[in-house]
PDB file of C-alpha atoms and ligand atoms in Angstrom:
ATOM      1  CA  MET A   1      28.026 121.834  74.618  1.00  0.00           C
ATOM      2  CA  LEU A   2      30.173 121.546  77.803  1.00  0.00           C
ATOM      3  CA  LEU A   3      31.568 124.382  80.159  1.00  0.00           C
ATOM      4  CA  PHE A   4      34.571 124.746  81.963  1.00  0.00           C
ATOM      5  CA  ASP A   5      34.285 127.047  84.905  1.00  0.00           C
ATOM      6  CA  THR A   6      37.605 128.195  85.973  1.00  0.00           C
ATOM      7  CA  HIS A   7      37.565 130.280  88.948  1.00  0.00           C
ATOM      8  CA  CYS A   8      34.782 129.416  91.279  1.00  0.00           C
ATOM      9  CA  HIS A   9      34.862 129.630  95.405  1.00  0.00           C
ATOM     10  CA  LEU A  10      32.211 126.452  95.764  1.00  0.00           C
ATOM     11  CA  ASP A  11      33.227 125.818  99.194  1.00  0.00           C
ATOM     12  CA  PHE A  12      32.460 129.029 100.670  1.00  0.00           C
ATOM     13  CA  PRO A  13      29.523 128.380 103.502  1.00  0.00           C
ATOM     14  CA  THR A  14      27.267 130.387 101.771  1.00  0.00           C
ATOM     15  CA  PHE A  15      27.109 127.278  98.987  1.00  0.00           C
ATOM     16  CA  ASP A  16      26.888 124.792 102.284  1.00  0.00           C
ATOM     17  CA  ALA A  17      22.642 125.172 102.117  1.00  0.00           C
ATOM     18  CA  ASP A  18      22.519 124.226  98.601  1.00  0.00           C
ATOM     19  CA  ARG A  19      26.050 123.361  97.304  1.00  0.00           C
ATOM     20  CA  GLU A  20      23.757 119.877  95.707  1.00  0.00           C
ATOM     21  CA  ALA A  21      20.846 121.612  94.445  1.00  0.00           C
ATOM     22  CA  ILE A  22      23.655 124.224  92.494  1.00  0.00           C
ATOM     23  CA  LEU A  23      25.728 121.037  91.501  1.00  0.00           C
ATOM     24  CA  ALA A  24      23.204 119.910  90.029  1.00  0.00           C
ATOM     25  CA  ALA A  25      21.779 122.848  88.276  1.00  0.00           C
ATOM     26  CA  CYS A  26      25.103 123.333  86.434  1.00  0.00           C
ATOM     27  CA  GLU A  27      24.623 119.378  85.583  1.00  0.00           C
ATOM     28  CA  GLN A  28      21.361 120.693  83.596  1.00  0.00           C
ATOM     29  CA  ALA A  29      23.283 123.793  82.173  1.00  0.00           C
ATOM     30  CA  GLY A  30      26.820 122.578  80.826  1.00  0.00           C
ATOM     31  CA  VAL A  31      28.626 123.371  83.397  1.00  0.00           C
ATOM     32  CA  ALA A  32      30.918 120.159  83.719  1.00  0.00           C
ATOM     33  CA  ARG A  33      34.090 121.251  85.339  1.00  0.00           C
ATOM     34  CA  ILE A  34      34.386 123.551  87.526  1.00  0.00           C
ATOM     35  CA  LEU A  35      37.970 125.001  89.622  1.00  0.00           C
ATOM     36  CA  LEU A  36      38.116 125.971  93.132  1.00  0.00           C
ATOM     37  CA  PRO A  37      40.842 128.229  93.878  1.00  0.00           C
ATOM     38  CA  GLY A  38      42.585 128.409  97.089  1.00  0.00           C
ATOM     39  CA  VAL A  39      42.344 131.303  98.829  1.00  0.00           C
ATOM     40  CA  GLU A  40      44.116 131.354 102.777  1.00  0.00           C
ATOM     41  CA  ALA A  41      45.584 128.514 103.967  1.00  0.00           C
ATOM     42  CA  ALA A  42      43.299 127.890 106.694  1.00  0.00           C
ATOM     43  CA  HIS A  43      40.374 127.039 104.278  1.00  0.00           C
ATOM     44  CA  TRP A  44      42.805 124.653 102.468  1.00  0.00           C
ATOM     45  CA  ASN A  45      41.155 121.545 103.624  1.00  0.00           C
ATOM     46  CA  ARG A  46      37.455 122.513 103.971  1.00  0.00           C
ATOM     47  CA  LEU A  47      38.684 123.039  99.670  1.00  0.00           C
ATOM     48  CA  GLN A  48      40.236 119.312  98.613  1.00  0.00           C
ATOM     49  CA  ALA A  49      37.274 117.988 101.037  1.00  0.00           C
ATOM     50  CA  CYS A  50      34.923 119.852  98.530  1.00  0.00           C
ATOM     51  CA  CYS A  51      35.983 118.125  96.052  1.00  0.00           C
ATOM     52  CA  GLU A  52      36.495 114.997  97.104  1.00  0.00           C
ATOM     53  CA  GLY A  53      34.124 112.351  95.371  1.00  0.00           C
ATOM     54  CA  ARG A  54      32.503 114.930  92.950  1.00  0.00           C
ATOM     55  CA  ASP A  55      33.075 114.086  89.572  1.00  0.00           C
ATOM     56  CA  GLY A  56      34.213 117.811  87.575  1.00  0.00           C
ATOM     57  CA  LEU A  57      35.394 119.519  90.916  1.00  0.00           C
ATOM     58  CA  TYR A  58      38.706 120.293  91.245  1.00  0.00           C
ATOM     59  CA  PRO A  59      40.678 122.116  93.768  1.00  0.00           C
ATOM     60  CA  ALA A  60      43.474 124.855  93.069  1.00  0.00           C
ATOM     61  CA  LEU A  61      45.697 126.081  96.151  1.00  0.00           C
ATOM     62  CA  GLY A  62      47.246 128.958  97.139  1.00  0.00           C
ATOM     63  CA  VAL A  63      47.097 132.045  99.020  1.00  0.00           C
ATOM     64  CA  HIS A  64      45.575 134.812  97.831  1.00  0.00           C
ATOM     65  CA  PRO A  65      47.343 138.644  97.896  1.00  0.00           C
ATOM     66  CA  GLY A  66      44.234 140.204 100.001  1.00  0.00           C
ATOM     67  CA  PHE A  67      45.133 137.804 102.453  1.00  0.00           C
ATOM     68  CA  VAL A  68      48.837 137.042 102.974  1.00  0.00           C
ATOM     69  CA  ALA A  69      48.391 139.214 106.192  1.00  0.00           C
ATOM     70  CA  GLY A  70      48.461 135.971 109.195  1.00  0.00           C
ATOM     71  CA  HIS A  71      50.339 133.448 107.243  1.00  0.00           C
ATOM     72  CA  ASP A  72      53.995 132.689 107.543  1.00  0.00           C
ATOM     73  CA  ARG A  73      56.371 130.147 106.211  1.00  0.00           C
ATOM     74  CA  SER A  74      55.321 127.182 107.668  1.00  0.00           C
ATOM     75  CA  ASP A  75      52.251 128.131 105.652  1.00  0.00           C
ATOM     76  CA  LEU A  76      54.313 128.048 102.296  1.00  0.00           C
ATOM     77  CA  GLU A  77      55.660 124.644 103.148  1.00  0.00           C
ATOM     78  CA  ARG A  78      52.578 123.298 104.184  1.00  0.00           C
ATOM     79  CA  LEU A  79      51.506 124.348 100.443  1.00  0.00           C
ATOM     80  CA  ASP A  80      54.401 122.481  99.003  1.00  0.00           C
ATOM     81  CA  ALA A  81      53.860 119.309 100.881  1.00  0.00           C
ATOM     82  CA  LEU A  82      49.695 119.825 100.129  1.00  0.00           C
ATOM     83  CA  LEU A  83      50.808 119.873  96.006  1.00  0.00           C
ATOM     84  CA  SER A  84      52.691 117.421  95.935  1.00  0.00           C
ATOM     85  CA  ASP A  85      49.682 115.129  96.287  1.00  0.00           C
ATOM     86  CA  GLY A  86      49.182 116.011  92.838  1.00  0.00           C
ATOM     87  CA  LYS A  87      45.760 116.921  93.058  1.00  0.00           C
ATOM     88  CA  ALA A  88      45.328 120.619  92.672  1.00  0.00           C
ATOM     89  CA  LEU A  89      44.916 121.655  89.196  1.00  0.00           C
ATOM     90  CA  ALA A  90      46.877 124.647  89.810  1.00  0.00           C
ATOM     91  CA  VAL A  91      48.163 127.165  92.088  1.00  0.00           C
ATOM     92  CA  GLY A  92      46.718 129.488  92.846  1.00  0.00           C
ATOM     93  CA  GLU A  93      45.060 132.183  93.370  1.00  0.00           C
ATOM     94  CA  ILE A  94      47.607 134.406  93.669  1.00  0.00           C
ATOM     95  CA  GLY A  95      49.336 137.973  92.519  1.00  0.00           C
ATOM     96  CA  LEU A  96      49.502 141.168  93.553  1.00  0.00           C
ATOM     97  CA  ASP A  97      46.088 142.867  94.316  1.00  0.00           C
ATOM     98  CA  PHE A  98      47.259 146.933  95.252  1.00  0.00           C
ATOM     99  CA  TRP A  99      43.427 147.907  94.888  1.00  0.00           C
ATOM    100  CA  VAL A 100      42.682 146.885  98.593  1.00  0.00           C
ATOM    101  CA  GLY A 101      45.732 149.323  98.975  1.00  0.00           C
ATOM    102  CA  ARG A 102      49.489 149.195  99.516  1.00  0.00           C
ATOM    103  CA  GLU A 103      50.318 148.283 103.038  1.00  0.00           C
ATOM    104  CA  THR A 104      50.592 144.666 103.007  1.00  0.00           C
ATOM    105  CA  GLU A 105      53.202 145.569  99.418  1.00  0.00           C
ATOM    106  CA  LYS A 106      56.269 143.495 100.450  1.00  0.00           C
ATOM    107  CA  GLU A 107      54.071 140.321 101.773  1.00  0.00           C
ATOM    108  CA  GLN A 108      52.185 140.353  98.608  1.00  0.00           C
ATOM    109  CA  ILE A 109      55.779 139.939  96.275  1.00  0.00           C
ATOM    110  CA  TRP A 110      57.042 137.436  98.999  1.00  0.00           C
ATOM    111  CA  TRP A 111      53.882 135.285  98.463  1.00  0.00           C
ATOM    112  CA  LEU A 112      54.137 136.132  95.122  1.00  0.00           C
ATOM    113  CA  GLU A 113      57.036 135.256  94.411  1.00  0.00           C
ATOM    114  CA  ALA A 114      57.855 132.145  96.842  1.00  0.00           C
ATOM    115  CA  GLN A 115      54.310 130.310  95.197  1.00  0.00           C
ATOM    116  CA  LEU A 116      55.764 131.186  91.766  1.00  0.00           C
ATOM    117  CA  ASP A 117      58.481 129.055  93.087  1.00  0.00           C
ATOM    118  CA  LEU A 118      56.125 126.810  93.728  1.00  0.00           C
ATOM    119  CA  ALA A 119      54.678 126.375  90.054  1.00  0.00           C
ATOM    120  CA  ARG A 120      57.704 126.172  88.819  1.00  0.00           C
ATOM    121  CA  ALA A 121      58.938 122.823  91.167  1.00  0.00           C
ATOM    122  CA  HIS A 122      55.332 121.214  91.122  1.00  0.00           C
ATOM    123  CA  ARG A 123      54.933 122.073  86.435  1.00  0.00           C
ATOM    124  CA  LEU A 124      52.126 123.719  87.446  1.00  0.00           C
ATOM    125  CA  PRO A 125      49.700 126.451  85.848  1.00  0.00           C
ATOM    126  CA  VAL A 126      48.833 129.599  88.007  1.00  0.00           C
ATOM    127  CA  LEU A 127      45.626 131.356  88.536  1.00  0.00           C
ATOM    128  CA  LEU A 128      46.698 134.794  89.455  1.00  0.00           C
ATOM    129  CA  HIS A 129      44.513 137.193  91.084  1.00  0.00           C
ATOM    130  CA  VAL A 130      46.204 141.057  89.980  1.00  0.00           C
ATOM    131  CA  ARG A 131      44.487 144.357  90.528  1.00  0.00           C
ATOM    132  CA  LYS A 132      46.402 147.669  89.636  1.00  0.00           C
ATOM    133  CA  ALA A 133      49.550 145.499  89.237  1.00  0.00           C
ATOM    134  CA  HIS A 134      49.245 143.884  85.670  1.00  0.00           C
ATOM    135  CA  ASP A 135      53.098 145.853  84.984  1.00  0.00           C
ATOM    136  CA  GLN A 136      54.824 144.303  88.567  1.00  0.00           C
ATOM    137  CA  VAL A 137      53.286 141.133  88.011  1.00  0.00           C
ATOM    138  CA  LEU A 138      54.371 140.707  83.926  1.00  0.00           C
ATOM    139  CA  LYS A 139      57.380 142.272  85.190  1.00  0.00           C
ATOM    140  CA  ARG A 140      57.962 138.599  87.841  1.00  0.00           C
ATOM    141  CA  LEU A 141      56.063 136.339  85.138  1.00  0.00           C
ATOM    142  CA  ARG A 142      58.986 137.271  82.363  1.00  0.00           C
ATOM    143  CA  HIS A 143      62.170 136.103  85.168  1.00  0.00           C
ATOM    144  CA  TRP A 144      59.431 132.670  86.817  1.00  0.00           C
ATOM    145  CA  GLN A 145      58.697 132.221  83.214  1.00  0.00           C
ATOM    146  CA  VAL A 146      56.392 129.417  84.731  1.00  0.00           C
ATOM    147  CA  PRO A 147      56.284 126.493  82.524  1.00  0.00           C
ATOM    148  CA  ARG A 148      52.648 126.093  82.062  1.00  0.00           C
ATOM    149  CA  GLY A 149      51.862 129.346  82.175  1.00  0.00           C
ATOM    150  CA  GLY A 150      47.938 129.918  83.692  1.00  0.00           C
ATOM    151  CA  VAL A 151      44.493 132.305  84.313  1.00  0.00           C
ATOM    152  CA  VAL A 152      44.816 135.715  84.966  1.00  0.00           C
ATOM    153  CA  HIS A 153      41.463 135.493  86.740  1.00  0.00           C
ATOM    154  CA  ALA A 154      38.376 138.508  86.199  1.00  0.00           C
ATOM    155  CA  PHE A 155      41.013 140.160  83.420  1.00  0.00           C
ATOM    156  CA  SER A 156      40.987 144.131  84.304  1.00  0.00           C
ATOM    157  CA  GLY A 157      44.209 145.279  82.049  1.00  0.00           C
ATOM    158  CA  SER A 158      44.769 147.598  79.185  1.00  0.00           C
ATOM    159  CA  THR A 159      45.219 145.362  76.172  1.00  0.00           C
ATOM    160  CA  GLN A 160      49.100 145.767  75.357  1.00  0.00           C
ATOM    161  CA  GLN A 161      49.102 144.049  79.145  1.00  0.00           C
ATOM    162  CA  ALA A 162      46.979 141.262  77.533  1.00  0.00           C
ATOM    163  CA  GLU A 163      49.377 140.926  74.812  1.00  0.00           C
ATOM    164  CA  GLN A 164      52.259 140.492  77.096  1.00  0.00           C
ATOM    165  CA  TYR A 165      50.392 137.757  79.358  1.00  0.00           C
ATOM    166  CA  LEU A 166      49.186 135.886  76.274  1.00  0.00           C
ATOM    167  CA  ALA A 167      53.257 135.826  74.656  1.00  0.00           C
ATOM    168  CA  LEU A 168      54.231 134.034  78.016  1.00  0.00           C
ATOM    169  CA  GLY A 169      51.496 131.309  77.483  1.00  0.00           C
ATOM    170  CA  PHE A 170      49.013 133.132  80.053  1.00  0.00           C
ATOM    171  CA  ARG A 171      44.748 132.520  78.870  1.00  0.00           C
ATOM    172  CA  LEU A 172      42.579 135.586  79.830  1.00  0.00           C
ATOM    173  CA  GLY A 173      39.561 134.543  82.400  1.00  0.00           C
ATOM    174  CA  VAL A 174      36.400 136.374  81.677  1.00  0.00           C
ATOM    175  CA  GLY A 175      33.265 136.446  83.753  1.00  0.00           C
ATOM    176  CA  GLY A 176      30.025 138.417  84.939  1.00  0.00           C
ATOM    177  CA  GLY A 177      31.964 141.459  83.717  1.00  0.00           C
ATOM    178  CA  VAL A 178      31.153 141.090  80.470  1.00  0.00           C
ATOM    179  CA  THR A 179      27.926 141.059  80.626  1.00  0.00           C
ATOM    180  CA  TYR A 180      27.444 145.003  82.199  1.00  0.00           C
ATOM    181  CA  PRO A 181      27.502 147.595  79.036  1.00  0.00           C
ATOM    182  CA  ARG A 182      29.572 150.284  80.411  1.00  0.00           C
ATOM    183  CA  ALA A 183      32.382 147.478  80.378  1.00  0.00           C
ATOM    184  CA  LYS A 184      33.305 149.119  77.330  1.00  0.00           C
ATOM    185  CA  ARG A 185      37.380 148.355  77.445  1.00  0.00           C
ATOM    186  CA  LEU A 186      36.577 144.980  78.354  1.00  0.00           C
ATOM    187  CA  ARG A 187      34.257 144.199  75.800  1.00  0.00           C
ATOM    188  CA  GLY A 188      36.057 145.935  73.036  1.00  0.00           C
ATOM    189  CA  GLN A 189      39.091 142.965  73.949  1.00  0.00           C
ATOM    190  CA  VAL A 190      36.485 140.778  73.989  1.00  0.00           C
ATOM    191  CA  ALA A 191      35.281 141.375  70.441  1.00  0.00           C
ATOM    192  CA  GLN A 192      38.901 141.770  69.516  1.00  0.00           C
ATOM    193  CA  LEU A 193      41.502 139.283  71.253  1.00  0.00           C
ATOM    194  CA  PRO A 194      41.861 135.913  69.395  1.00  0.00           C
ATOM    195  CA  LEU A 195      38.913 133.524  70.386  1.00  0.00           C
ATOM    196  CA  GLU A 196      42.297 131.202  72.224  1.00  0.00           C
ATOM    197  CA  ALA A 197      42.764 134.182  74.819  1.00  0.00           C
ATOM    198  CA  TRP A 198      39.930 133.348  76.965  1.00  0.00           C
ATOM    199  CA  VAL A 199      38.856 130.773  79.277  1.00  0.00           C
ATOM    200  CA  LEU A 200      35.386 131.190  81.134  1.00  0.00           C
ATOM    201  CA  GLU A 201      34.831 132.112  85.074  1.00  0.00           C
ATOM    202  CA  THR A 202      31.928 133.141  87.659  1.00  0.00           C
ATOM    203  CA  ASP A 203      34.221 133.740  90.143  1.00  0.00           C
ATOM    204  CA  ALA A 204      30.836 133.206  91.917  1.00  0.00           C
ATOM    205  CA  PRO A 205      29.539 134.021  94.807  1.00  0.00           C
ATOM    206  CA  ASP A 206      31.368 137.319  93.617  1.00  0.00           C
ATOM    207  CA  MET A 207      31.404 139.073  90.337  1.00  0.00           C
ATOM    208  CA  PRO A 208      27.421 139.231  90.048  1.00  0.00           C
ATOM    209  CA  LEU A 209      26.127 139.684  86.516  1.00  0.00           C
ATOM    210  CA  CYS A 210      24.398 142.150  85.359  1.00  0.00           C
ATOM    211  CA  GLY A 211      20.220 142.268  86.199  1.00  0.00           C
ATOM    212  CA  CYS A 212      21.788 140.359  89.344  1.00  0.00           C
ATOM    213  CA  GLN A 213      23.471 142.921  91.370  1.00  0.00           C
ATOM    214  CA  GLY A 214      23.499 142.509  95.082  1.00  0.00           C
ATOM    215  CA  GLN A 215      23.039 138.377  94.957  1.00  0.00           C
ATOM    216  CA  ARG A 216      25.356 135.439  95.216  1.00  0.00           C
ATOM    217  CA  ASN A 217      26.898 134.592  92.430  1.00  0.00           C
ATOM    218  CA  ARG A 218      26.408 131.095  91.286  1.00  0.00           C
ATOM    219  CA  PRO A 219      27.821 128.945  88.773  1.00  0.00           C
ATOM    220  CA  ASP A 220      25.016 127.853  86.944  1.00  0.00           C
ATOM    221  CA  LEU A 221      25.296 131.048  85.336  1.00  0.00           C
ATOM    222  CA  LEU A 222      28.411 130.994  83.570  1.00  0.00           C
ATOM    223  CA  PRO A 223      25.892 130.178  80.027  1.00  0.00           C
ATOM    224  CA  ARG A 224      25.176 133.705  80.339  1.00  0.00           C
ATOM    225  CA  VAL A 225      28.587 135.000  80.574  1.00  0.00           C
ATOM    226  CA  LEU A 226      28.945 133.030  77.347  1.00  0.00           C
ATOM    227  CA  ALA A 227      26.089 134.504  76.209  1.00  0.00           C
ATOM    228  CA  SER A 228      27.260 138.062  76.364  1.00  0.00           C
ATOM    229  CA  PHE A 229      30.713 136.893  75.327  1.00  0.00           C
ATOM    230  CA  ALA A 230      29.470 135.269  71.960  1.00  0.00           C
ATOM    231  CA  SER A 231      27.214 138.165  71.010  1.00  0.00           C
ATOM    232  CA  LEU A 232      30.075 140.730  70.903  1.00  0.00           C
ATOM    233  CA  ARG A 233      32.308 138.764  69.067  1.00  0.00           C
ATOM    234  CA  GLU A 234      28.982 137.359  66.661  1.00  0.00           C
ATOM    235  CA  GLU A 235      30.021 133.908  66.917  1.00  0.00           C
ATOM    236  CA  SER A 236      27.975 131.120  67.720  1.00  0.00           C
ATOM    237  CA  GLU A 237      27.911 130.022  71.163  1.00  0.00           C
ATOM    238  CA  ALA A 238      28.092 126.809  70.508  1.00  0.00           C
ATOM    239  CA  LEU A 239      31.730 127.457  68.120  1.00  0.00           C
ATOM    240  CA  VAL A 240      32.780 129.955  71.714  1.00  0.00           C
ATOM    241  CA  ALA A 241      32.385 127.084  73.781  1.00  0.00           C
ATOM    242  CA  LYS A 242      34.342 124.571  71.579  1.00  0.00           C
ATOM    243  CA  ILE A 243      37.003 126.661  71.692  1.00  0.00           C
ATOM    244  CA  LEU A 244      36.989 127.734  75.215  1.00  0.00           C
ATOM    245  CA  TRP A 245      36.127 124.671  76.804  1.00  0.00           C
ATOM    246  CA  LYS A 246      39.424 123.011  74.769  1.00  0.00           C
ATOM    247  CA  ASN A 247      41.543 126.077  75.924  1.00  0.00           C
ATOM    248  CA  SER A 248      40.644 125.827  79.878  1.00  0.00           C
ATOM    249  CA  LEU A 249      41.550 121.777  79.183  1.00  0.00           C
ATOM    250  CA  GLU A 250      44.573 122.565  77.588  1.00  0.00           C
ATOM    251  CA  LEU A 251      45.922 125.047  80.161  1.00  0.00           C
ATOM    252  CA  LEU A 252      44.563 122.841  83.298  1.00  0.00           C
ATOM    253  CA  SER A 253      45.230 119.393  82.526  1.00  0.00           C
ATOM    254  CA  GLY A 254      46.796 118.377  85.678  1.00  0.00           C
ATOM    255  CA  ALA A 255      48.362 115.806  86.919  1.00  0.00           C
ATOM    256  CA  GLU A 256      48.803 112.552  84.865  1.00  0.00           C
ATOM    257  CA  GLY A 257      45.296 111.169  84.791  1.00  0.00           C
ATOM    258  CA  ALA A 258      43.541 113.376  86.668  1.00  0.00           C
ATOM    259  CA  VAL A 259      41.519 115.339  83.884  1.00  0.00           C
ATOM    260  CA  GLN A 260      40.291 112.852  81.356  1.00  0.00           C
ATOM    261  CA  GLN A 261      37.139 113.095  79.266  1.00  0.00           C
ATOM    262  CA  PRO A 262      33.976 114.336  81.471  1.00  0.00           C
ATOM    263  CA  LYS A 263      32.437 111.792  83.115  1.00  0.00           C
ATOM    264  CA  ARG A 264      29.908 113.576  84.084  1.00  0.00           C
ATOM    265  CA  SER A 265      26.989 113.657  80.743  1.00  0.00           C
ATOM    266  CA  PRO A 266      25.452 117.142  80.717  1.00  0.00           C
ATOM    267  CA  GLY A 267      22.348 118.240  79.241  1.00  0.00           C
ATOM    268  CA  SER A 268      22.696 119.286  75.640  1.00  0.00           C
ATOM    269  CA  GLN A 269      21.815 123.012  75.745  1.00  0.00           C
TER     270      GLN A 269
HETATM  271 ZN1   ZN B 301      38.293 134.500  93.639  1.00  0.00          ZN
END
């Protein structure tokens, strides 16, 4: 079974002490690919360095809506240049986050639109971070029509909004949230929407699984997200893993040759 963690901040310093051990655990667990989303310009180099020379780790680059303050137009130019080398699999994470407040609403919108322009120019998918702003983001996606769609990370919207994203060529990222019995709406969507709608993620070190609250989340726990997901659908983990792996590759196939067959040979669990 092969799993793709489509959203994991493995470059964060919290993993400095045991990153290699976690990657070894990922290999055992079948987590063969991990996409590391960019958050702020100051850490793009760190993120790229973390992926460099490691099989199965891929960078995405972008400015997260919660971190727009402190960025300026020169960062956008630098992002444009970095995306030109063909190594990043996606532009992200980008979006609107009105849950953290709307003080930076104008800047958030500016960065979202500017980065959607880059996704079009570089023909890259986008990783979306959206909280309390799905309709505002959907409106822009309809207008921008990014050619390769993307992932709505940690999807938190209504079923109607989910269907609108799917119609625009997006897939929904599902992570630790699905392991919580109280997440009734999300669990209903997991049971109801087609398998083709979904990709897996951990958002590690954030979004701890049910029972692990207060602890650092890790990408090698992705099989537990898969297990919750499959049990809600009453489908086998093997079937779900196969389709979600395919969904991830279709979306995040990268520049020419960037993603071929997995080079690692994960365990058979
Ligand atoms: Zn994230």
